[in-house]
């Protein structure tokens, strides 16, 4: 009488499969582009509760990116410290689930310029001015 067991197995498999997709399918690519100009280098250090991405030096015109999965609790957060011109420092959240899960669902790109920070809005496909530099 294998039939009932077979049905049960498929149902369980489907449930597990759906659940793991729900948890793991939200892959996001974050990137930070240096557009400071004048050959200005950008030094950046990003981390989350679980990952330390280390100190990265981004040459003018280059970018640094990484991939991650958002957690099922909606608390994923990557924060960064950055420094340029040996004096200007800033701190920002590269990805915060509450702010970004609709704005940049799969692609969270930042552009660092002299005027401030631009973020790519994944829904509209446009760069948006997000943060001014504090004086
Ligand atoms: C940026 O870094 C490169 C490589 O370390 C260096 O050659 C260059 O002088 C730096 N640019 C500035 C503006 O300091």
Coordinates of C-alpha atoms and ligand atoms in Angstrom, one line a residue:
X1 CA 0.0 0.0 0.0
X2 CA 2.6 2.6 -1.0
X3 CA 0.2 5.1 -2.5
X4 CA -0.8 7.1 0.6
X5 CA 2.8 7.4 1.7
X6 CA 3.8 8.6 -1.7
X7 CA 1.2 11.4 -1.6
X8 CA 2.4 12.4 1.9
X9 CA 6.0 12.5 0.8
X10 CA 5.2 14.8 -2.1
X11 CA 3.2 17.2 0.1
X12 CA 5.9 17.4 2.6
X13 CA 8.5 18.0 -0.1
X14 CA 6.4 20.8 -1.6
X15 CA 6.0 22.4 1.8
X16 CA 9.7 22.3 2.5
X17 CA 10.6 23.5 -1.0
X18 CA 8.2 26.4 -0.7
X19 CA 9.4 27.4 2.7
X20 CA 13.1 27.3 1.7
X21 CA 12.3 29.4 -1.4
X22 CA 10.5 31.9 0.8
X23 CA 13.6 32.2 3.0
X24 CA 16.4 32.0 0.5
X25 CA 15.2 33.5 -2.7
X26 CA 15.7 37.1 -1.7
X27 CA 19.2 37.5 -3.0
X28 CA 20.4 41.1 -3.1
X29 CA 23.4 42.6 -4.7
X30 CA 24.7 45.7 -3.1
X31 CA 27.3 47.9 -4.7
X32 CA 29.1 51.2 -3.8
X33 CA 30.5 53.3 -6.7
X34 CA 33.1 55.9 -6.2
X35 CA 32.3 58.9 -8.3
X36 CA 34.1 61.5 -6.2
X37 CA 36.1 62.7 -9.2
X38 CA 39.7 64.1 -9.4
X39 CA 41.2 60.6 -8.8
X40 CA 39.9 60.7 -5.2
X41 CA 40.1 57.4 -3.4
X42 CA 37.3 56.2 -1.2
X43 CA 38.0 53.9 1.8
X44 CA 35.0 51.9 3.0
X45 CA 34.3 49.4 5.6
X46 CA 30.9 47.6 5.6
X47 CA 29.6 45.0 8.0
X48 CA 26.5 43.3 9.3
X49 CA 25.9 41.4 12.5
X50 CA 27.3 38.3 10.9
X51 CA 29.7 39.5 8.2
X52 CA 32.6 41.9 8.2
X53 CA 33.5 42.8 4.6
X54 CA 36.8 44.4 5.7
X55 CA 38.4 47.6 4.7
X56 CA 38.0 48.3 0.9
X57 CA 39.8 50.9 -1.1
X58 CA 37.8 52.0 -4.1
X59 CA 39.6 54.0 -6.7
X60 CA 37.7 56.9 -8.4
X61 CA 35.4 55.4 -11.0
X62 CA 35.5 51.9 -9.5
X63 CA 33.0 50.0 -7.3
X64 CA 32.8 47.4 -4.6
X65 CA 29.9 45.0 -4.4
X66 CA 28.7 42.0 -2.5
X67 CA 25.8 39.6 -2.5
X68 CA 23.7 38.5 0.5
X69 CA 20.3 37.0 1.4
X70 CA 17.8 38.8 3.5
X71 CA 16.8 36.9 6.6
X72 CA 13.3 35.7 7.3
X73 CA 12.8 38.1 10.2
X74 CA 13.2 41.2 8.1
X75 CA 16.1 42.6 10.2
X76 CA 19.0 42.4 7.6
X77 CA 21.2 45.4 8.0
X78 CA 24.6 46.3 6.4
X79 CA 26.2 49.5 7.6
X80 CA 29.3 51.2 6.3
X81 CA 31.9 53.6 7.5
X82 CA 33.7 55.5 4.8
X83 CA 36.5 58.1 4.5
X84 CA 38.0 60.1 1.8
X85 CA 40.4 63.1 1.5
X86 CA 41.8 61.8 4.8
X87 CA 39.3 63.9 6.6
X88 CA 35.8 63.5 5.4
X89 CA 34.0 60.7 7.2
X90 CA 30.5 59.3 6.9
X91 CA 28.4 56.4 8.2
X92 CA 25.4 55.0 6.3
X93 CA 23.3 51.9 6.0
X94 CA 24.1 50.2 2.7
X95 CA 21.1 47.9 3.1
X96 CA 18.3 48.1 5.7
X97 CA 15.4 45.8 5.1
X98 CA 12.8 48.2 6.4
X99 CA 14.0 51.0 4.2
X100 CA 15.1 49.0 1.1
X101 CA 13.1 45.8 0.6
X102 CA 10.8 47.5 -1.9
X103 CA 13.1 50.3 -3.1
X104 CA 15.9 48.0 -4.1
X105 CA 14.6 44.4 -3.9
X106 CA 17.5 42.7 -5.7
X107 CA 20.0 45.5 -6.6
X108 CA 21.0 48.1 -4.0
X109 CA 23.5 50.4 -5.6
X110 CA 25.0 53.6 -4.2
X111 CA 26.9 56.3 -5.9
X112 CA 29.3 58.4 -3.8
X113 CA 29.8 61.9 -5.2
X114 CA 31.1 65.2 -4.0
X115 CA 27.5 66.5 -3.6
X116 CA 26.3 63.5 -1.5
X117 CA 25.0 60.0 -2.0
X118 CA 22.7 58.7 -4.7
X119 CA 20.8 55.5 -4.4
X120 CA 19.4 53.5 -7.3
X121 CA 15.6 53.0 -7.0
X122 CA 15.1 49.5 -8.3
X123 CA 11.4 50.2 -8.9
X124 CA 11.9 53.2 -11.2
X125 CA 15.4 52.5 -12.5
X126 CA 16.5 56.0 -11.6
X127 CA 19.3 57.3 -9.4
X128 CA 17.8 59.3 -6.5
X129 CA 19.6 61.8 -4.4
X130 CA 19.4 60.3 -0.9
X131 CA 21.9 62.0 1.5
X132 CA 23.7 65.3 1.7
X133 CA 27.1 65.4 3.4
X134 CA 27.0 66.9 6.8
X135 CA 29.1 70.1 7.0
Ligands
LIG1 C1 44.6 56.9 -4.8 O1 45.3 55.7 -4.6 C2 46.3 55.4 -5.6 C3 46.8 54.0 -5.3 O2 47.1 53.8 -4.0 C4 47.3 56.5 -5.5 O3 48.3 56.2 -6.5 C5 46.7 57.8 -5.8 O4 47.7 58.8 -5.6 C6 45.6 58.1 -4.8 N1 44.9 59.3 -5.2 C7 44.8 60.4 -4.4 C8 44.1 61.5 -5.0 O5 45.3 60.4 -3.3

